[in-house]
mmCIF file with all atom_site columns, C-alpha atoms in Angstrom:
data_model
loop_
_atom_site.group_PDB
_atom_site.id
_atom_site.type_symbol
_atom_site.label_atom_id
_atom_site.label_alt_id
_atom_site.label_comp_id
_atom_site.label_asym_id
_atom_site.label_entity_id
_atom_site.label_seq_id
_atom_site.pdbx_PDB_ins_code
_atom_site.Cartn_x
_atom_site.Cartn_y
_atom_site.Cartn_z
_atom_site.occupancy
_atom_site.B_iso_or_equiv
_atom_site.pdbx_formal_charge
_atom_site.auth_seq_id
_atom_site.auth_comp_id
_atom_site.auth_asym_id
_atom_site.auth_atom_id
_atom_site.pdbx_PDB_model_num
ATOM 1   C CA . UNK V 1 1   ? 21.299 26.829 -11.317 1.00 0.00 ? 454 UNK V CA 1
ATOM 2   C CA . UNK V 1 2   ? 19.518 29.591 -9.461  1.00 0.00 ? 455 UNK V CA 1
ATOM 3   C CA . UNK V 1 3   ? 18.397 28.866 -5.900  1.00 0.00 ? 456 UNK V CA 1
ATOM 4   C CA . UNK V 1 4   ? 14.955 30.072 -4.910  1.00 0.00 ? 457 UNK V CA 1
ATOM 5   C CA . UNK V 1 5   ? 12.506 29.740 -2.061  1.00 0.00 ? 458 UNK V CA 1
ATOM 6   C CA . UNK V 1 6   ? 8.726  30.007 -1.827  1.00 0.00 ? 459 UNK V CA 1
ATOM 7   C CA . UNK V 1 7   ? 7.836  31.946 1.337   1.00 0.00 ? 460 UNK V CA 1
ATOM 8   C CA . UNK V 1 8   ? 4.260  31.225 2.430   1.00 0.00 ? 461 UNK V CA 1
ATOM 9   C CA . UNK V 1 9   ? 2.309  32.900 5.240   1.00 0.00 ? 462 UNK V CA 1
ATOM 10  C CA . UNK V 1 10  ? -0.918 34.773 5.878   1.00 0.00 ? 463 UNK V CA 1
ATOM 11  C CA . UNK V 1 11  ? 1.107  37.396 7.794   1.00 0.00 ? 464 UNK V CA 1
ATOM 12  C CA . UNK V 1 12  ? 3.041  39.887 5.615   1.00 0.00 ? 465 UNK V CA 1
ATOM 13  C CA . UNK V 1 13  ? 5.354  40.726 8.545   1.00 0.00 ? 466 UNK V CA 1
ATOM 14  C CA . UNK V 1 14  ? 6.321  37.054 8.943   1.00 0.00 ? 467 UNK V CA 1
ATOM 15  C CA . UNK V 1 15  ? 7.015  36.790 5.200   1.00 0.00 ? 468 UNK V CA 1
ATOM 16  C CA . UNK V 1 16  ? 9.143  39.935 5.321   1.00 0.00 ? 469 UNK V CA 1
ATOM 17  C CA . UNK V 1 17  ? 11.161 38.673 8.321   1.00 0.00 ? 470 UNK V CA 1
ATOM 18  C CA . UNK V 1 18  ? 11.715 35.287 6.665   1.00 0.00 ? 471 UNK V CA 1
ATOM 19  C CA . UNK V 1 19  ? 12.798 36.938 3.399   1.00 0.00 ? 472 UNK V CA 1
ATOM 20  C CA . UNK V 1 20  ? 15.264 39.136 5.297   1.00 0.00 ? 473 UNK V CA 1
ATOM 21  C CA . UNK V 1 21  ? 16.716 36.053 6.997   1.00 0.00 ? 474 UNK V CA 1
ATOM 22  C CA . UNK V 1 22  ? 16.941 34.172 3.688   1.00 0.00 ? 475 UNK V CA 1
ATOM 23  C CA . UNK V 1 23  ? 18.699 37.129 2.075   1.00 0.00 ? 476 UNK V CA 1
ATOM 24  C CA . UNK V 1 24  ? 21.115 37.383 5.000   1.00 0.00 ? 477 UNK V CA 1
ATOM 25  C CA . UNK V 1 25  ? 22.060 33.695 4.765   1.00 0.00 ? 478 UNK V CA 1
ATOM 26  C CA . UNK V 1 26  ? 21.669 32.993 1.031   1.00 0.00 ? 479 UNK V CA 1
ATOM 27  C CA . UNK V 1 27  ? 22.761 36.269 -0.516  1.00 0.00 ? 480 UNK V CA 1
ATOM 28  C CA . UNK V 1 28  ? 21.384 38.997 -2.714  1.00 0.00 ? 481 UNK V CA 1
ATOM 29  C CA . UNK V 1 29  ? 17.851 38.655 -4.066  1.00 0.00 ? 482 UNK V CA 1
ATOM 30  C CA . UNK V 1 30  ? 17.908 38.811 -7.866  1.00 0.00 ? 483 UNK V CA 1
ATOM 31  C CA . UNK V 1 31  ? 14.250 38.037 -8.660  1.00 0.00 ? 484 UNK V CA 1
ATOM 32  C CA . UNK V 1 32  ? 11.205 38.441 -6.419  1.00 0.00 ? 485 UNK V CA 1
ATOM 33  C CA . UNK V 1 33  ? 7.539  37.903 -7.194  1.00 0.00 ? 486 UNK V CA 1
ATOM 34  C CA . UNK V 1 34  ? 4.707  39.966 -5.826  1.00 0.00 ? 487 UNK V CA 1
ATOM 35  C CA . UNK V 1 35  ? 2.642  38.235 -3.122  1.00 0.00 ? 488 UNK V CA 1
ATOM 36  C CA . UNK V 1 36  ? 0.614  35.534 -4.880  1.00 0.00 ? 489 UNK V CA 1
ATOM 37  C CA . UNK V 1 37  ? -2.501 33.770 -3.583  1.00 0.00 ? 490 UNK V CA 1
ATOM 38  C CA . UNK V 1 38  ? -1.670 30.346 -2.172  1.00 0.00 ? 491 UNK V CA 1
ATOM 39  C CA . UNK V 1 39  ? -4.410 27.744 -2.080  1.00 0.00 ? 492 UNK V CA 1
ATOM 40  C CA . UNK V 1 40  ? -3.759 24.169 -1.060  1.00 0.00 ? 493 UNK V CA 1
ATOM 41  C CA . UNK V 1 41  ? -7.299 22.859 -0.764  1.00 0.00 ? 494 UNK V CA 1
ATOM 42  C CA . UNK V 1 42  ? -7.414 23.606 2.969   1.00 0.00 ? 495 UNK V CA 1
ATOM 43  C CA . UNK V 1 43  ? -4.369 21.433 3.717   1.00 0.00 ? 496 UNK V CA 1
ATOM 44  C CA . UNK V 1 44  ? -2.608 24.205 5.657   1.00 0.00 ? 497 UNK V CA 1
ATOM 45  C CA . UNK V 1 45  ? -5.676 26.039 7.040   1.00 0.00 ? 498 UNK V CA 1
ATOM 46  C CA . UNK V 1 46  ? -5.646 24.534 10.540  1.00 0.00 ? 499 UNK V CA 1
ATOM 47  C CA . UNK V 1 47  ? -1.938 25.063 11.138  1.00 0.00 ? 500 UNK V CA 1
ATOM 48  C CA . UNK V 1 48  ? -1.336 28.269 9.136   1.00 0.00 ? 501 UNK V CA 1
ATOM 49  C CA . UNK V 1 49  ? -4.678 30.038 8.759   1.00 0.00 ? 502 UNK V CA 1
ATOM 50  C CA . UNK V 1 50  ? -6.651 31.242 5.763   1.00 0.00 ? 503 UNK V CA 1
ATOM 51  C CA . UNK V 1 51  ? -5.757 33.749 3.032   1.00 0.00 ? 504 UNK V CA 1
ATOM 52  C CA . UNK V 1 52  ? -2.211 32.478 2.624   1.00 0.00 ? 505 UNK V CA 1
ATOM 53  C CA . UNK V 1 53  ? 0.091  34.267 0.227   1.00 0.00 ? 506 UNK V CA 1
ATOM 54  C CA . UNK V 1 54  ? 3.338  33.122 -1.345  1.00 0.00 ? 507 UNK V CA 1
ATOM 55  C CA . UNK V 1 55  ? 6.331  35.135 -2.492  1.00 0.00 ? 508 UNK V CA 1
ATOM 56  C CA . UNK V 1 56  ? 8.963  33.539 -4.693  1.00 0.00 ? 509 UNK V CA 1
ATOM 57  C CA . UNK V 1 57  ? 12.499 34.750 -4.018  1.00 0.00 ? 510 UNK V CA 1
ATOM 58  C CA . UNK V 1 58  ? 15.588 33.901 -6.117  1.00 0.00 ? 511 UNK V CA 1
ATOM 59  C CA . UNK V 1 59  ? 19.122 34.437 -4.896  1.00 0.00 ? 512 UNK V CA 1
ATOM 60  C CA . UNK V 1 60  ? 22.453 35.541 -6.304  1.00 0.00 ? 513 UNK V CA 1
ATOM 61  C CA . UNK V 1 61  ? 24.899 33.610 -8.332  1.00 0.00 ? 514 UNK V CA 1
ATOM 62  C CA . UNK V 1 62  ? 24.451 30.052 -9.577  1.00 0.00 ? 515 UNK V CA 1
ATOM 63  C CA . UNK V 1 63  ? 24.925 27.367 -6.942  1.00 0.00 ? 516 UNK V CA 1
ATOM 64  C CA . UNK V 1 64  ? 25.290 23.598 -6.576  1.00 0.00 ? 517 UNK V CA 1
ATOM 65  C CA . UNK V 1 65  ? 22.083 21.541 -6.710  1.00 0.00 ? 518 UNK V CA 1
ATOM 66  C CA . UNK V 1 66  ? 23.799 18.845 -4.629  1.00 0.00 ? 519 UNK V CA 1
ATOM 67  C CA . UNK V 1 67  ? 22.997 21.030 -1.602  1.00 0.00 ? 520 UNK V CA 1
ATOM 68  C CA . UNK V 1 68  ? 19.199 20.894 -2.102  1.00 0.00 ? 521 UNK V CA 1
ATOM 69  C CA . UNK V 1 69  ? 18.666 18.550 0.870   1.00 0.00 ? 522 UNK V CA 1
ATOM 70  C CA . UNK V 1 70  ? 20.710 20.898 3.082   1.00 0.00 ? 523 UNK V CA 1
ATOM 71  C CA . UNK V 1 71  ? 18.609 23.852 1.955   1.00 0.00 ? 524 UNK V CA 1
ATOM 72  C CA . UNK V 1 72  ? 15.401 22.033 2.932   1.00 0.00 ? 525 UNK V CA 1
ATOM 73  C CA . UNK V 1 73  ? 16.790 21.063 6.348   1.00 0.00 ? 526 UNK V CA 1
ATOM 74  C CA . UNK V 1 74  ? 17.838 24.684 6.923   1.00 0.00 ? 527 UNK V CA 1
ATOM 75  C CA . UNK V 1 75  ? 14.453 26.098 5.873   1.00 0.00 ? 528 UNK V CA 1
ATOM 76  C CA . UNK V 1 76  ? 12.670 23.547 8.103   1.00 0.00 ? 529 UNK V CA 1
ATOM 77  C CA . UNK V 1 77  ? 14.803 24.812 10.979  1.00 0.00 ? 530 UNK V CA 1
ATOM 78  C CA . UNK V 1 78  ? 13.954 28.418 10.141  1.00 0.00 ? 531 UNK V CA 1
ATOM 79  C CA . UNK V 1 79  ? 10.239 27.549 10.044  1.00 0.00 ? 532 UNK V CA 1
ATOM 80  C CA . UNK V 1 80  ? 10.519 26.079 13.552  1.00 0.00 ? 533 UNK V CA 1
ATOM 81  C CA . UNK V 1 81  ? 12.026 29.359 14.805  1.00 0.00 ? 534 UNK V CA 1
ATOM 82  C CA . UNK V 1 82  ? 8.804  31.112 13.749  1.00 0.00 ? 535 UNK V CA 1
ATOM 83  C CA . UNK V 1 83  ? 6.518  28.422 15.208  1.00 0.00 ? 536 UNK V CA 1
ATOM 84  C CA . UNK V 1 84  ? 4.072  29.361 17.964  1.00 0.00 ? 537 UNK V CA 1
ATOM 85  C CA . UNK V 1 85  ? 2.953  26.045 19.499  1.00 0.00 ? 538 UNK V CA 1
ATOM 86  C CA . UNK V 1 86  ? 0.365  27.669 21.777  1.00 0.00 ? 539 UNK V CA 1
ATOM 87  C CA . UNK V 1 87  ? -1.173 29.901 19.104  1.00 0.00 ? 540 UNK V CA 1
ATOM 88  C CA . UNK V 1 88  ? -4.427 29.218 17.243  1.00 0.00 ? 541 UNK V CA 1
ATOM 89  C CA . UNK V 1 89  ? -2.324 28.835 14.077  1.00 0.00 ? 542 UNK V CA 1
ATOM 90  C CA . UNK V 1 90  ? 0.934  27.310 15.339  1.00 0.00 ? 543 UNK V CA 1
ATOM 91  C CA . UNK V 1 91  ? 2.732  27.338 11.971  1.00 0.00 ? 544 UNK V CA 1
ATOM 92  C CA . UNK V 1 92  ? 2.889  30.902 10.645  1.00 0.00 ? 545 UNK V CA 1
ATOM 93  C CA . UNK V 1 93  ? 5.500  30.128 7.978   1.00 0.00 ? 546 UNK V CA 1
ATOM 94  C CA . UNK V 1 94  ? 6.137  27.531 5.269   1.00 0.00 ? 547 UNK V CA 1
ATOM 95  C CA . UNK V 1 95  ? 9.339  27.601 3.220   1.00 0.00 ? 548 UNK V CA 1
ATOM 96  C CA . UNK V 1 96  ? 9.834  25.551 0.067   1.00 0.00 ? 549 UNK V CA 1
ATOM 97  C CA . UNK V 1 97  ? 13.336 25.793 -1.413  1.00 0.00 ? 550 UNK V CA 1
ATOM 98  C CA . UNK V 1 98  ? 14.315 24.700 -4.880  1.00 0.00 ? 551 UNK V CA 1
ATOM 99  C CA . UNK V 1 99  ? 16.321 25.640 -7.919  1.00 0.00 ? 552 UNK V CA 1
ATOM 100 C CA . UNK V 1 100 ? 15.816 26.633 -11.524 1.00 0.00 ? 553 UNK V CA 1
ATOM 101 C CA . UNK V 1 101 ? 18.039 25.565 -14.407 1.00 0.00 ? 554 UNK V CA 1
ATOM 102 C CA . UNK V 1 102 ? 17.671 26.345 -18.085 1.00 0.00 ? 555 UNK V CA 1
ATOM 103 C CA . UNK V 1 103 ? 15.539 23.190 -18.379 1.00 0.00 ? 556 UNK V CA 1
ATOM 104 C CA . UNK V 1 104 ? 13.577 22.747 -15.149 1.00 0.00 ? 557 UNK V CA 1
ATOM 105 C CA . UNK V 1 105 ? 12.243 23.991 -11.824 1.00 0.00 ? 558 UNK V CA 1
ATOM 106 C CA . UNK V 1 106 ? 12.973 21.580 -8.967  1.00 0.00 ? 559 UNK V CA 1
ATOM 107 C CA . UNK V 1 107 ? 11.454 21.628 -5.465  1.00 0.00 ? 560 UNK V CA 1
ATOM 108 C CA . UNK V 1 108 ? 12.706 19.968 -2.291  1.00 0.00 ? 561 UNK V CA 1
ATOM 109 C CA . UNK V 1 109 ? 10.236 18.071 -0.124  1.00 0.00 ? 562 UNK V CA 1
ATOM 110 C CA . UNK V 1 110 ? 10.067 15.665 2.787   1.00 0.00 ? 563 UNK V CA 1
ATOM 111 C CA . UNK V 1 111 ? 7.228  13.704 1.186   1.00 0.00 ? 564 UNK V CA 1
ATOM 112 C CA . UNK V 1 112 ? 7.958  10.592 -0.893  1.00 0.00 ? 565 UNK V CA 1
ATOM 113 C CA . UNK V 1 113 ? 5.789  10.044 -3.974  1.00 0.00 ? 566 UNK V CA 1
ATOM 114 C CA . UNK V 1 114 ? 6.159  8.017  -7.164  1.00 0.00 ? 567 UNK V CA 1
ATOM 115 C CA . UNK V 1 115 ? 7.535  10.947 -9.173  1.00 0.00 ? 568 UNK V CA 1
ATOM 116 C CA . UNK V 1 116 ? 10.124 12.123 -6.627  1.00 0.00 ? 569 UNK V CA 1
ATOM 117 C CA . UNK V 1 117 ? 13.713 11.020 -6.250  1.00 0.00 ? 570 UNK V CA 1
ATOM 118 C CA . UNK V 1 118 ? 15.434 10.482 -2.931  1.00 0.00 ? 571 UNK V CA 1
ATOM 119 C CA . UNK V 1 119 ? 18.253 12.929 -2.275  1.00 0.00 ? 572 UNK V CA 1
ATOM 120 C CA . UNK V 1 120 ? 19.449 12.043 1.226   1.00 0.00 ? 573 UNK V CA 1
ATOM 121 C CA . UNK V 1 121 ? 18.636 12.553 4.894   1.00 0.00 ? 574 UNK V CA 1
ATOM 122 C CA . UNK V 1 122 ? 14.879 12.160 4.362   1.00 0.00 ? 575 UNK V CA 1
ATOM 123 C CA . UNK V 1 123 ? 14.674 14.681 1.523   1.00 0.00 ? 576 UNK V CA 1
ATOM 124 C CA . UNK V 1 124 ? 13.321 14.258 -1.993  1.00 0.00 ? 577 UNK V CA 1
ATOM 125 C CA . UNK V 1 125 ? 13.503 16.312 -5.178  1.00 0.00 ? 578 UNK V CA 1
ATOM 126 C CA . UNK V 1 126 ? 10.682 16.900 -7.632  1.00 0.00 ? 579 UNK V CA 1
ATOM 127 C CA . UNK V 1 127 ? 10.878 18.299 -11.153 1.00 0.00 ? 580 UNK V CA 1
ATOM 128 C CA . UNK V 1 128 ? 7.821  20.535 -10.908 1.00 0.00 ? 581 UNK V CA 1
ATOM 129 C CA . UNK V 1 129 ? 8.112  22.410 -14.217 1.00 0.00 ? 582 UNK V CA 1
ATOM 130 C CA . UNK V 1 130 ? 10.032 21.675 -17.404 1.00 0.00 ? 583 UNK V CA 1
ATOM 131 C CA . UNK V 1 131 ? 11.145 24.290 -19.937 1.00 0.00 ? 584 UNK V CA 1
ATOM 132 C CA . UNK V 1 132 ? 10.248 22.956 -23.385 1.00 0.00 ? 585 UNK V CA 1
ATOM 133 C CA . UNK V 1 133 ? 9.653  24.744 -26.707 1.00 0.00 ? 586 UNK V CA 1
ATOM 134 C CA . UNK V 1 134 ? 10.254 28.149 -25.076 1.00 0.00 ? 587 UNK V CA 1
ATOM 135 C CA . UNK V 1 135 ? 7.626  27.736 -22.346 1.00 0.00 ? 588 UNK V CA 1
ATOM 136 C CA . UNK V 1 136 ? 7.198  26.199 -18.914 1.00 0.00 ? 589 UNK V CA 1
ATOM 137 C CA . UNK V 1 137 ? 5.242  22.926 -18.882 1.00 0.00 ? 590 UNK V CA 1
ATOM 138 C CA . UNK V 1 138 ? 3.644  21.453 -15.759 1.00 0.00 ? 591 UNK V CA 1
ATOM 139 C CA . UNK V 1 139 ? 3.185  17.767 -14.997 1.00 0.00 ? 592 UNK V CA 1
ATOM 140 C CA . UNK V 1 140 ? 0.354  15.697 -13.559 1.00 0.00 ? 593 UNK V CA 1
ATOM 141 C CA . UNK V 1 141 ? 1.898  16.147 -10.079 1.00 0.00 ? 594 UNK V CA 1
ATOM 142 C CA . UNK V 1 142 ? 2.598  19.881 -10.304 1.00 0.00 ? 595 UNK V CA 1
ATOM 143 C CA . UNK V 1 143 ? 0.911  21.767 -7.472  1.00 0.00 ? 596 UNK V CA 1
ATOM 144 C CA . UNK V 1 144 ? -1.863 24.092 -8.719  1.00 0.00 ? 597 UNK V CA 1
ATOM 145 C CA . UNK V 1 145 ? -0.061 27.204 -7.477  1.00 0.00 ? 598 UNK V CA 1
ATOM 146 C CA . UNK V 1 146 ? 2.944  26.313 -9.680  1.00 0.00 ? 599 UNK V CA 1
ATOM 147 C CA . UNK V 1 147 ? 0.759  26.061 -12.813 1.00 0.00 ? 600 UNK V CA 1
ATOM 148 C CA . UNK V 1 148 ? 0.130  29.802 -12.968 1.00 0.00 ? 601 UNK V CA 1
ATOM 149 C CA . UNK V 1 149 ? 1.361  32.472 -15.361 1.00 0.00 ? 602 UNK V CA 1
ATOM 150 C CA . UNK V 1 150 ? 2.895  34.346 -12.403 1.00 0.00 ? 603 UNK V CA 1
ATOM 151 C CA . UNK V 1 151 ? 5.114  31.375 -11.521 1.00 0.00 ? 604 UNK V CA 1
ATOM 152 C CA . UNK V 1 152 ? 6.067  30.896 -15.179 1.00 0.00 ? 605 UNK V CA 1
ATOM 153 C CA . UNK V 1 153 ? 7.052  34.581 -15.339 1.00 0.00 ? 606 UNK V CA 1
ATOM 154 C CA . UNK V 1 154 ? 9.168  34.221 -12.177 1.00 0.00 ? 607 UNK V CA 1
ATOM 155 C CA . UNK V 1 155 ? 10.826 31.061 -13.535 1.00 0.00 ? 608 UNK V CA 1
ATOM 156 C CA . UNK V 1 156 ? 11.537 32.793 -16.852 1.00 0.00 ? 609 UNK V CA 1
ATOM 157 C CA . UNK V 1 157 ? 13.164 35.752 -15.092 1.00 0.00 ? 610 UNK V CA 1
ATOM 158 C CA . UNK V 1 158 ? 15.323 33.324 -13.101 1.00 0.00 ? 611 UNK V CA 1
ATOM 159 C CA . UNK V 1 159 ? 16.196 31.378 -16.245 1.00 0.00 ? 612 UNK V CA 1
ATOM 160 C CA . UNK V 1 160 ? 17.116 34.605 -18.048 1.00 0.00 ? 613 UNK V CA 1
ATOM 161 C CA . UNK V 1 161 ? 19.288 35.670 -15.089 1.00 0.00 ? 614 UNK V CA 1
ATOM 162 C CA . UNK V 1 162 ? 21.031 32.286 -15.127 1.00 0.00 ? 615 UNK V CA 1
ATOM 163 C CA . UNK V 1 163 ? 21.630 32.448 -18.893 1.00 0.00 ? 616 UNK V CA 1
ATOM 164 C CA . UNK V 1 164 ? 23.064 35.972 -18.633 1.00 0.00 ? 617 UNK V CA 1
ATOM 165 C CA . UNK V 1 165 ? 25.337 34.876 -15.775 1.00 0.00 ? 618 UNK V CA 1
ATOM 166 C CA . UNK V 1 166 ? 26.542 31.851 -17.724 1.00 0.00 ? 619 UNK V CA 1
ATOM 167 C CA . UNK V 1 167 ? 27.129 33.914 -20.865 1.00 0.00 ? 620 UNK V CA 1
ATOM 168 C CA . UNK V 1 168 ? 29.378 36.288 -18.898 1.00 0.00 ? 621 UNK V CA 1
ATOM 169 C CA . UNK V 1 169 ? 31.528 33.355 -17.792 1.00 0.00 ? 622 UNK V CA 1
ATOM 170 C CA . UNK V 1 170 ? 32.553 30.018 -19.099 1.00 0.00 ? 623 UNK V CA 1
ATOM 171 C CA . UNK V 1 171 ? 30.265 27.062 -19.387 1.00 0.00 ? 624 UNK V CA 1
ATOM 172 C CA . UNK V 1 172 ? 27.520 28.500 -21.554 1.00 0.00 ? 625 UNK V CA 1
ATOM 173 C CA . UNK V 1 173 ? 26.728 26.230 -24.446 1.00 0.00 ? 626 UNK V CA 1
ATOM 174 C CA . UNK V 1 174 ? 26.510 28.139 -27.729 1.00 0.00 ? 627 UNK V CA 1
ATOM 175 C CA . UNK V 1 175 ? 24.360 26.649 -30.501 1.00 0.00 ? 628 UNK V CA 1
#
């Protein structure tokens, strides 16, 4: 699977600094989206501001999905390093890690819902998109910003990168 992270902020400099830190700790960026509009129905406005943008960043070689909870704990810690408790918008950064396989896009979250599975240490996993009949399909719970053509294009590039990596090595299932 290919690890990725959604980097959300209204400040391009904060996004850039977070992406640099992610690349330093998680390895080479292999796929990166352009900044995409991020709308969450005002949920983040008070803490993060308006006009939020999200960049999707995918990293290096395939990795182990068993570490998803660790990734979320680490990104939560990184978010807190950017926090400005005394500022008008105290949370300038939101990071949402996940992974993409040939069949699905999975996000990590701290929020329990009926469609999420418990991982460990207060973290849950959600299958946000499913790859079926050569296209990405969303579900009733999929966030609106993950239902877009831009996200499907990013996920396809990640899936293609994963398939090419697997084909170069062992473990790729030939039909």
